[in-house]
PDB file of C-alpha atoms in Angstrom:
ATOM      1  CA  MET A   1     -38.847 129.746 169.965  1.00 60.00           C
ATOM      2  CA  GLN A   2     -36.245 128.756 172.659  1.00 62.00           C
ATOM      3  CA  LEU A   3     -32.840 128.031 171.468  1.00 69.00           C
ATOM      4  CA  ARG A   4     -31.789 124.533 172.631  1.00 70.00           C
ATOM      5  CA  PHE A   5     -28.489 124.010 170.796  1.00 70.00           C
ATOM      6  CA  PRO A   6     -26.297 126.400 172.795  1.00 73.00           C
ATOM      7  CA  GLY A   7     -27.119 124.813 176.097  1.00 72.00           C
ATOM      8  CA  ALA A   8     -26.678 121.405 174.575  1.00 69.00           C
ATOM      9  CA  LEU A   9     -23.227 122.164 173.371  1.00 75.00           C
ATOM     10  CA  LEU A  10     -22.065 124.068 176.589  1.00 76.00           C
ATOM     11  CA  HIS A  11     -23.171 120.922 178.574  1.00 76.00           C
ATOM     12  CA  HIS A  12     -20.180 119.090 176.824  1.00 78.00           C
ATOM     13  CA  HIS A  13     -17.734 121.971 176.574  1.00 81.00           C
ATOM     14  CA  GLN A  14     -14.838 120.095 178.060  1.00 86.00           C
ATOM     15  CA  LEU A  15     -15.236 117.100 175.728  1.00 84.00           C
ATOM     16  CA  LEU A  16     -15.527 119.470 172.847  1.00 86.00           C
ATOM     17  CA  GLN A  17     -12.439 121.443 173.732  1.00 87.00           C
ATOM     18  CA  ARG A  18     -10.448 118.232 173.790  1.00 89.00           C
ATOM     19  CA  LEU A  19     -11.820 116.964 170.498  1.00 87.00           C
ATOM     20  CA  VAL A  20     -11.058 120.283 168.769  1.00 87.00           C
ATOM     21  CA  GLU A  21      -7.450 120.094 170.071  1.00 85.00           C
ATOM     22  CA  ARG A  22      -7.014 116.631 168.800  1.00 86.00           C
ATOM     23  CA  GLU A  23      -8.585 117.461 165.387  1.00 84.00           C
ATOM     24  CA  ILE A  24      -6.052 120.415 164.850  1.00 79.00           C
ATOM     25  CA  ALA A  25      -3.185 118.468 166.168  1.00 77.00           C
ATOM     26  CA  GLY A  26      -3.990 115.244 164.452  1.00 74.00           C
ATOM     27  CA  ARG A  27      -4.129 116.872 160.966  1.00 71.00           C
ATOM     28  CA  TYR A  28      -0.463 117.651 160.885  1.00 66.00           C
ATOM     29  CA  ARG A  29       0.929 114.843 163.176  1.00 65.00           C
ATOM     30  CA  GLY A  30       3.880 113.085 161.591  1.00 57.00           C
ATOM     31  CA  SER A  31       4.496 115.653 158.922  1.00 58.00           C
ATOM     32  CA  VAL A  32       7.894 117.522 158.752  1.00 54.00           C
ATOM     33  CA  LEU A  33       6.352 121.171 158.661  1.00 58.00           C
ATOM     34  CA  GLY A  34       3.485 120.416 161.029  1.00 60.00           C
ATOM     35  CA  TRP A  35       1.508 123.543 161.696  1.00 63.00           C
ATOM     36  CA  GLY A  36       3.581 125.121 159.056  1.00 67.00           C
ATOM     37  CA  TRP A  37       1.339 123.636 156.393  1.00 69.00           C
ATOM     38  CA  SER A  38      -1.627 125.908 157.578  1.00 69.00           C
ATOM     39  CA  LEU A  39       0.615 128.821 156.728  1.00 72.00           C
ATOM     40  CA  LEU A  40       2.195 127.639 153.556  1.00 76.00           C
ATOM     41  CA  THR A  41      -0.977 126.295 151.845  1.00 76.00           C
ATOM     42  CA  PRO A  42      -2.830 129.642 151.777  1.00 74.00           C
ATOM     43  CA  LEU A  43       0.312 131.511 150.752  1.00 76.00           C
ATOM     44  CA  LEU A  44       0.921 129.049 147.723  1.00 80.00           C
ATOM     45  CA  MET A  45      -2.786 129.328 146.911  1.00 76.00           C
ATOM     46  CA  LEU A  46      -2.580 133.218 146.977  1.00 74.00           C
ATOM     47  CA  ALA A  47       0.484 133.363 144.853  1.00 77.00           C
ATOM     48  CA  VAL A  48      -0.978 131.022 142.131  1.00 79.00           C
ATOM     49  CA  TYR A  49      -4.459 132.777 142.030  1.00 72.00           C
ATOM     50  CA  THR A  50      -2.889 136.164 142.042  1.00 71.00           C
ATOM     51  CA  PHE A  51      -0.490 135.297 139.167  1.00 75.00           C
ATOM     52  CA  VAL A  52      -3.178 133.581 137.131  1.00 73.00           C
ATOM     53  CA  PHE A  53      -5.861 136.224 137.382  1.00 65.00           C
ATOM     54  CA  SER A  54      -3.902 139.435 137.766  1.00 63.00           C
ATOM     55  CA  GLN A  55      -1.017 138.653 135.173  1.00 67.00           C
ATOM     56  CA  VAL A  56      -2.334 136.128 132.831  1.00 66.00           C
ATOM     57  CA  PHE A  57      -5.990 137.406 132.600  1.00 58.00           C
ATOM     58  CA  GLN A  58      -4.940 140.890 133.329  1.00 58.00           C
ATOM     59  CA  ALA A  59      -7.644 141.292 135.822  1.00 57.00           C
ATOM     60  CA  ARG A  60      -7.906 144.404 138.198  1.00 58.00           C
ATOM     61  CA  TRP A  61      -9.968 145.192 141.087  1.00 58.00           C
ATOM     62  CA  VAL A  62     -12.497 147.717 139.920  1.00 53.00           C
ATOM     63  CA  ASP A  63     -12.411 149.793 143.068  1.00 54.00           C
ATOM     64  CA  LEU A  64      -8.581 149.590 143.456  1.00 50.00           C
ATOM     65  CA  GLU A  65      -7.053 149.707 140.005  1.00 49.00           C
ATOM     66  CA  GLU A  66      -4.235 152.040 141.299  1.00 50.00           C
ATOM     67  CA  ALA A  67      -3.222 149.428 143.740  1.00 52.00           C
ATOM     68  CA  GLY A  68      -2.371 146.880 140.971  1.00 57.00           C
ATOM     69  CA  PRO A  69      -1.664 143.155 141.735  1.00 64.00           C
ATOM     70  CA  LEU A  70      -1.047 144.023 145.585  1.00 71.00           C
ATOM     71  CA  GLY A  71      -4.672 145.341 145.904  1.00 74.00           C
ATOM     72  CA  PHE A  72      -5.848 142.399 143.880  1.00 77.00           C
ATOM     73  CA  ALA A  73      -4.007 139.864 145.907  1.00 80.00           C
ATOM     74  CA  ILE A  74      -5.340 141.364 149.209  1.00 84.00           C
ATOM     75  CA  ASN A  75      -9.013 141.435 148.218  1.00 85.00           C
ATOM     76  CA  LEU A  76      -8.660 138.043 146.669  1.00 85.00           C
ATOM     77  CA  PHE A  77      -7.252 136.623 149.702  1.00 88.00           C
ATOM     78  CA  ALA A  78      -9.754 137.970 151.920  1.00 91.00           C
ATOM     79  CA  GLY A  79     -12.386 136.227 149.878  1.00 92.00           C
ATOM     80  CA  LEU A  80     -10.526 132.994 149.848  1.00 90.00           C
ATOM     81  CA  ILE A  81     -10.357 132.958 153.528  1.00 93.00           C
ATOM     82  CA  VAL A  82     -14.102 133.081 153.868  1.00 95.00           C
ATOM     83  CA  PHE A  83     -14.695 130.614 151.029  1.00 95.00           C
ATOM     84  CA  ASN A  84     -12.130 128.103 152.417  1.00 92.00           C
ATOM     85  CA  LEU A  85     -13.716 128.165 155.739  1.00 94.00           C
ATOM     86  CA  PHE A  86     -17.095 127.441 154.208  1.00 96.00           C
ATOM     87  CA  SER A  87     -15.655 124.788 151.849  1.00 95.00           C
ATOM     88  CA  GLU A  88     -13.865 122.880 154.466  1.00 93.00           C
ATOM     89  CA  CYS A  89     -16.693 122.616 156.770  1.00 95.00           C
ATOM     90  CA  VAL A  90     -19.269 121.533 153.993  1.00 96.00           C
ATOM     91  CA  SER A  91     -16.921 119.257 152.253  1.00 94.00           C
ATOM     92  CA  GLN A  92     -16.344 117.093 155.419  1.00 93.00           C
ATOM     93  CA  ALA A  93     -19.973 117.139 156.591  1.00 95.00           C
ATOM     94  CA  PRO A  94     -21.351 114.345 154.426  1.00 95.00           C
ATOM     95  CA  THR A  95     -18.807 111.735 155.841  1.00 93.00           C
ATOM     96  CA  LEU A  96     -18.662 113.315 159.431  1.00 93.00           C
ATOM     97  CA  ILE A  97     -20.822 110.556 160.935  1.00 92.00           C
ATOM     98  CA  LEU A  98     -19.765 107.821 158.528  1.00 90.00           C
ATOM     99  CA  ASN A  99     -16.014 108.277 159.442  1.00 89.00           C
ATOM    100  CA  ASN A 100     -16.950 108.251 163.251  1.00 86.00           C
ATOM    101  CA  ALA A 101     -19.318 105.411 163.183  1.00 85.00           C
ATOM    102  CA  ASN A 102     -17.919 103.901 166.280  1.00 85.00           C
ATOM    103  CA  TYR A 103     -19.490 106.851 168.237  1.00 84.00           C
ATOM    104  CA  VAL A 104     -22.980 105.976 166.918  1.00 83.00           C
ATOM    105  CA  THR A 105     -23.172 102.852 169.083  1.00 75.00           C
ATOM    106  CA  LYS A 106     -22.108 104.745 172.128  1.00 66.00           C
ATOM    107  CA  VAL A 107     -25.481 106.166 173.525  1.00 63.00           C
ATOM    108  CA  ILE A 108     -23.817 108.546 175.837  1.00 76.00           C
ATOM    109  CA  PHE A 109     -21.685 110.095 173.085  1.00 83.00           C
ATOM    110  CA  PRO A 110     -23.138 113.506 171.875  1.00 88.00           C
ATOM    111  CA  LEU A 111     -22.834 113.207 168.096  1.00 90.00           C
ATOM    112  CA  ASP A 112     -23.954 116.657 167.427  1.00 90.00           C
ATOM    113  CA  ILE A 113     -20.500 118.107 168.711  1.00 92.00           C
ATOM    114  CA  LEU A 114     -18.762 116.387 165.841  1.00 92.00           C
ATOM    115  CA  GLY A 115     -20.200 119.158 163.525  1.00 92.00           C
ATOM    116  CA  VAL A 116     -18.910 121.786 166.040  1.00 93.00           C
ATOM    117  CA  VAL A 117     -15.450 120.160 166.215  1.00 93.00           C
ATOM    118  CA  SER A 118     -15.213 120.414 162.287  1.00 93.00           C
ATOM    119  CA  VAL A 119     -16.294 124.009 162.301  1.00 95.00           C
ATOM    120  CA  ALA A 120     -14.003 124.979 165.026  1.00 93.00           C
ATOM    121  CA  ALA A 121     -10.968 123.313 163.326  1.00 91.00           C
ATOM    122  CA  ALA A 122     -11.784 125.249 160.177  1.00 92.00           C
ATOM    123  CA  CYS A 123     -12.137 128.450 162.105  1.00 93.00           C
ATOM    124  CA  PHE A 124      -8.650 127.924 163.404  1.00 89.00           C
ATOM    125  CA  HIS A 125      -7.362 127.598 160.006  1.00 87.00           C
ATOM    126  CA  ALA A 126      -9.117 130.621 158.862  1.00 92.00           C
ATOM    127  CA  PHE A 127      -7.548 132.573 161.612  1.00 90.00           C
ATOM    128  CA  THR A 128      -4.143 131.415 160.546  1.00 86.00           C
ATOM    129  CA  SER A 129      -4.957 132.744 157.091  1.00 88.00           C
ATOM    130  CA  LEU A 130      -6.182 135.913 158.639  1.00 91.00           C
ATOM    131  CA  VAL A 131      -2.833 136.428 160.305  1.00 87.00           C
ATOM    132  CA  ILE A 132      -1.154 136.067 157.017  1.00 85.00           C
ATOM    133  CA  LEU A 133      -3.539 138.631 155.455  1.00 88.00           C
ATOM    134  CA  MET A 134      -2.645 141.122 158.165  1.00 89.00           C
ATOM    135  CA  ILE A 135       1.028 140.733 157.676  1.00 84.00           C
ATOM    136  CA  PHE A 136       0.620 141.001 153.978  1.00 81.00           C
ATOM    137  CA  GLN A 137      -1.213 144.272 154.392  1.00 85.00           C
ATOM    138  CA  LEU A 138       1.391 145.609 156.719  1.00 85.00           C
ATOM    139  CA  LEU A 139       4.064 144.953 154.094  1.00 78.00           C
ATOM    140  CA  ALA A 140       2.212 146.183 151.213  1.00 75.00           C
ATOM    141  CA  GLN A 141       0.118 149.095 152.803  1.00 77.00           C
ATOM    142  CA  GLY A 142       1.889 149.725 156.042  1.00 81.00           C
ATOM    143  CA  ALA A 143      -1.289 149.402 158.236  1.00 84.00           C
ATOM    144  CA  VAL A 144      -4.252 147.127 159.059  1.00 90.00           C
ATOM    145  CA  PRO A 145      -7.558 148.732 159.212  1.00 91.00           C
ATOM    146  CA  ILE A 146      -8.901 149.064 162.814  1.00 94.00           C
ATOM    147  CA  THR A 147     -12.316 148.017 161.454  1.00 94.00           C
ATOM    148  CA  LEU A 148     -10.945 144.566 161.295  1.00 94.00           C
ATOM    149  CA  LEU A 149     -12.226 144.335 164.843  1.00 94.00           C
ATOM    150  CA  TRP A 150     -15.675 144.040 163.474  1.00 96.00           C
ATOM    151  CA  LEU A 151     -14.625 140.676 161.725  1.00 95.00           C
ATOM    152  CA  PRO A 152     -15.828 138.378 164.558  1.00 94.00           C
ATOM    153  CA  LEU A 153     -19.390 139.913 164.354  1.00 96.00           C
ATOM    154  CA  VAL A 154     -19.220 139.734 160.568  1.00 96.00           C
ATOM    155  CA  TRP A 155     -18.427 136.079 160.691  1.00 97.00           C
ATOM    156  CA  ILE A 156     -21.447 135.088 162.973  1.00 96.00           C
ATOM    157  CA  PRO A 157     -23.577 134.439 160.008  1.00 96.00           C
ATOM    158  CA  LEU A 158     -20.759 132.408 158.218  1.00 96.00           C
ATOM    159  CA  VAL A 159     -19.874 130.374 161.299  1.00 96.00           C
ATOM    160  CA  GLY A 160     -23.639 129.668 162.159  1.00 95.00           C
ATOM    161  CA  GLY A 161     -24.389 128.734 158.473  1.00 95.00           C
ATOM    162  CA  CYS A 162     -21.246 126.425 158.409  1.00 96.00           C
ATOM    163  CA  LEU A 163     -22.435 124.750 161.714  1.00 96.00           C
ATOM    164  CA  ALA A 164     -26.027 124.306 160.405  1.00 96.00           C
ATOM    165  CA  LEU A 165     -25.087 122.894 157.154  1.00 96.00           C
ATOM    166  CA  SER A 166     -22.592 120.471 158.961  1.00 96.00           C
ATOM    167  CA  TRP A 167     -25.638 119.068 160.913  1.00 96.00           C
ATOM    168  CA  VAL A 168     -27.887 118.740 157.938  1.00 96.00           C
ATOM    169  CA  LEU A 169     -25.349 117.337 155.565  1.00 96.00           C
ATOM    170  CA  SER A 170     -23.783 114.915 158.211  1.00 95.00           C
ATOM    171  CA  ALA A 171     -27.269 113.383 158.760  1.00 95.00           C
ATOM    172  CA  LEU A 172     -28.048 113.249 155.181  1.00 95.00           C
ATOM    173  CA  GLY A 173     -24.821 111.571 154.426  1.00 94.00           C
ATOM    174  CA  VAL A 174     -25.664 108.642 156.568  1.00 93.00           C
ATOM    175  CA  PHE A 175     -28.775 107.805 154.458  1.00 92.00           C
ATOM    176  CA  LEU A 176     -27.798 109.209 151.173  1.00 90.00           C
ATOM    177  CA  ARG A 177     -24.134 108.305 150.232  1.00 87.00           C
ATOM    178  CA  ASP A 178     -24.125 110.424 146.956  1.00 89.00           C
ATOM    179  CA  ILE A 179     -24.560 113.649 148.925  1.00 92.00           C
ATOM    180  CA  GLY A 180     -20.689 113.876 149.210  1.00 89.00           C
ATOM    181  CA  GLN A 181     -20.318 113.849 145.271  1.00 91.00           C
ATOM    182  CA  VAL A 182     -23.044 116.525 145.014  1.00 93.00           C
ATOM    183  CA  VAL A 183     -21.493 118.698 147.594  1.00 94.00           C
ATOM    184  CA  GLY A 184     -18.190 118.554 145.707  1.00 92.00           C
ATOM    185  CA  ILE A 185     -19.774 119.749 142.382  1.00 93.00           C
ATOM    186  CA  VAL A 186     -21.794 122.466 144.116  1.00 94.00           C
ATOM    187  CA  LEU A 187     -18.613 123.780 145.944  1.00 94.00           C
ATOM    188  CA  ASN A 188     -16.682 123.814 142.568  1.00 91.00           C
ATOM    189  CA  MET A 189     -19.422 125.987 141.117  1.00 91.00           C
ATOM    190  CA  MET A 190     -19.752 128.184 144.171  1.00 92.00           C
ATOM    191  CA  MET A 191     -16.135 129.210 144.116  1.00 89.00           C
ATOM    192  CA  PHE A 192     -16.741 131.160 140.896  1.00 87.00           C
ATOM    193  CA  LEU A 193     -20.201 132.335 141.893  1.00 88.00           C
ATOM    194  CA  SER A 194     -19.287 133.779 145.163  1.00 89.00           C
ATOM    195  CA  ALA A 195     -17.364 136.777 144.111  1.00 85.00           C
ATOM    196  CA  VAL A 196     -14.078 135.434 145.491  1.00 87.00           C
ATOM    197  CA  PHE A 197     -11.944 136.640 142.417  1.00 81.00           C
ATOM    198  CA  TYR A 198     -13.945 139.830 141.701  1.00 81.00           C
ATOM    199  CA  PRO A 199     -16.015 142.522 143.397  1.00 81.00           C
ATOM    200  CA  LEU A 200     -19.797 142.250 143.114  1.00 81.00           C
ATOM    201  CA  SER A 201     -19.674 145.817 141.600  1.00 78.00           C
ATOM    202  CA  ALA A 202     -17.728 144.487 138.609  1.00 77.00           C
ATOM    203  CA  LEU A 203     -20.680 142.543 137.276  1.00 79.00           C
ATOM    204  CA  PRO A 204     -23.588 144.214 135.210  1.00 81.00           C
ATOM    205  CA  GLU A 205     -26.232 145.554 137.401  1.00 84.00           C
ATOM    206  CA  ARG A 206     -28.792 142.955 136.214  1.00 86.00           C
ATOM    207  CA  TRP A 207     -26.767 140.061 137.523  1.00 84.00           C
ATOM    208  CA  GLN A 208     -25.980 141.642 140.899  1.00 85.00           C
ATOM    209  CA  PRO A 209     -29.170 140.848 142.586  1.00 87.00           C
ATOM    210  CA  ILE A 210     -29.070 137.285 141.444  1.00 87.00           C
ATOM    211  CA  LEU A 211     -25.527 136.613 142.822  1.00 86.00           C
ATOM    212  CA  LYS A 212     -26.760 138.381 146.241  1.00 86.00           C
ATOM    213  CA  ILE A 213     -28.995 135.267 146.586  1.00 89.00           C
ATOM    214  CA  ASN A 214     -25.778 133.373 147.470  1.00 91.00           C
ATOM    215  CA  PRO A 215     -25.177 134.252 151.207  1.00 93.00           C
ATOM    216  CA  LEU A 216     -21.427 133.794 150.664  1.00 94.00           C
ATOM    217  CA  VAL A 217     -21.333 136.755 148.330  1.00 94.00           C
ATOM    218  CA  VAL A 218     -22.714 139.079 151.003  1.00 94.00           C
ATOM    219  CA  ILE A 219     -20.447 137.808 153.636  1.00 96.00           C
ATOM    220  CA  ILE A 220     -17.353 138.026 151.444  1.00 95.00           C
ATOM    221  CA  GLU A 221     -18.315 141.657 150.536  1.00 93.00           C
ATOM    222  CA  GLN A 222     -18.808 142.541 154.218  1.00 96.00           C
ATOM    223  CA  THR A 223     -15.497 140.770 155.111  1.00 96.00           C
ATOM    224  CA  ARG A 224     -13.610 142.798 152.421  1.00 93.00           C
ATOM    225  CA  ARG A 225     -15.474 145.928 153.723  1.00 93.00           C
ATOM    226  CA  VAL A 226     -14.071 145.595 157.386  1.00 95.00           C
ATOM    227  CA  ALA A 227     -10.814 143.841 156.635  1.00 93.00           C
ATOM    228  CA  VAL A 228      -9.645 145.520 153.563  1.00 89.00           C
ATOM    229  CA  ALA A 229     -11.606 148.914 152.816  1.00 87.00           C
ATOM    230  CA  GLY A 230     -11.579 150.077 156.479  1.00 89.00           C
ATOM    231  CA  GLU A 231     -15.340 150.607 156.520  1.00 93.00           C
ATOM    232  CA  SER A 232     -17.817 149.522 159.147  1.00 94.00           C
ATOM    233  CA  PRO A 233     -20.076 146.567 158.345  1.00 95.00           C
ATOM    234  CA  SER A 234     -23.802 146.976 157.423  1.00 94.00           C
ATOM    235  CA  ALA A 235     -25.944 147.023 160.561  1.00 95.00           C
ATOM    236  CA  ILE A 236     -28.818 145.360 158.836  1.00 95.00           C
ATOM    237  CA  TYR A 237     -26.391 142.469 157.746  1.00 95.00           C
ATOM    238  CA  LEU A 238     -25.227 142.026 161.257  1.00 95.00           C
ATOM    239  CA  LEU A 239     -28.715 141.911 162.896  1.00 96.00           C
ATOM    240  CA  ALA A 240     -30.582 140.016 160.052  1.00 95.00           C
ATOM    241  CA  GLY A 241     -27.562 137.738 159.175  1.00 95.00           C
ATOM    242  CA  SER A 242     -27.032 136.724 162.778  1.00 94.00           C
ATOM    243  CA  ALA A 243     -30.820 136.167 163.602  1.00 94.00           C
ATOM    244  CA  ILE A 244     -31.061 134.002 160.492  1.00 95.00           C
ATOM    245  CA  ALA A 245     -27.878 132.004 161.242  1.00 94.00           C
ATOM    246  CA  LEU A 246     -29.098 131.308 164.917  1.00 93.00           C
ATOM    247  CA  LEU A 247     -32.469 130.137 163.595  1.00 94.00           C
ATOM    248  CA  PHE A 248     -30.904 127.936 160.813  1.00 95.00           C
ATOM    249  CA  CYS A 249     -28.632 126.336 163.654  1.00 94.00           C
ATOM    250  CA  GLU A 250     -31.674 125.687 165.933  1.00 93.00           C
ATOM    251  CA  LEU A 251     -33.790 124.055 163.232  1.00 94.00           C
ATOM    252  CA  SER A 252     -30.835 122.020 161.945  1.00 95.00           C
ATOM    253  CA  HIS A 253     -29.796 120.914 165.381  1.00 93.00           C
ATOM    254  CA  ARG A 254     -33.380 119.734 166.152  1.00 93.00           C
ATOM    255  CA  ALA A 255     -33.513 118.041 162.824  1.00 94.00           C
ATOM    256  CA  PHE A 256     -30.128 116.277 163.441  1.00 94.00           C
ATOM    257  CA  GLN A 257     -31.262 115.026 166.796  1.00 91.00           C
ATOM    258  CA  LYS A 258     -34.258 113.475 165.281  1.00 92.00           C
ATOM    259  CA  ALA A 259     -32.246 111.736 162.482  1.00 92.00           C
ATOM    260  CA  ARG A 260     -29.709 110.378 164.738  1.00 89.00           C
ATOM    261  CA  ARG A 261     -32.257 107.870 165.969  1.00 87.00           C
ATOM    262  CA  GLY A 262     -31.882 105.890 162.754  1.00 87.00           C
ATOM    263  CA  PHE A 263     -28.075 106.201 162.359  1.00 87.00           C
ATOM    264  CA  ALA A 264     -27.413 102.831 164.114  1.00 80.00           C
ATOM    265  CA  ASP A 265     -30.005 100.971 161.861  1.00 81.00           C
ATOM    266  CA  VAL A 266     -28.199 102.271 158.761  1.00 81.00           C
ATOM    267  CA  LEU A 267     -24.714 101.894 159.836  1.00 71.00           C
TER     268      LEU A 267
END
């Protein structure tokens, strides 16, 4: 099957670039700290989660017990970066078309790039959090693993999955207004079922295969592997994950293009 969505998006690359810049700049326009909020927010989240889980509940990272709260915080933050990227994309998707209804009546406007803009903005904030993670590693451990360079490849399935879900959920959100409420509930559940606050190895063996059904668990584990443990990613994950993500993107893009024909009638 020939992939159509990359060519469709590249055709509007200049418009896409301007919309991404506007989305990032507009989020903090008028605020006192501006872009500083993208730094402060993950730091505050890291501090609270680390205190609650490592001090109140006395949680320890199974593979890094000697590292104490610092090791826990680094692993926790690496998982949070992945989950927050996913959550930001998915939570905005159901209202993506509804909030830009004025574009629906403009036949020449490519509605499919709205999902790309949302994912690109989320990736920017994830990159900001990643910079904080590296600074934290330098202060706590004195070095950043060179295997961190694998991260762009490790995140191909994540970004592809977020883009595909953005197209699917944004189209469904036009016809089913309740989809936003469902997505909110599912995200709250997934936060605790995606191995964000614990390693997969901490679970009993009978539960590990069940949690691996959740793609986020695999992505988070691979992210920690290259960003924290200093190990190379799984070759099977890179190949299979990327192929599945591309296929999912293609199918979702085609479904979105078919569904958009009915947007104007509903809106």
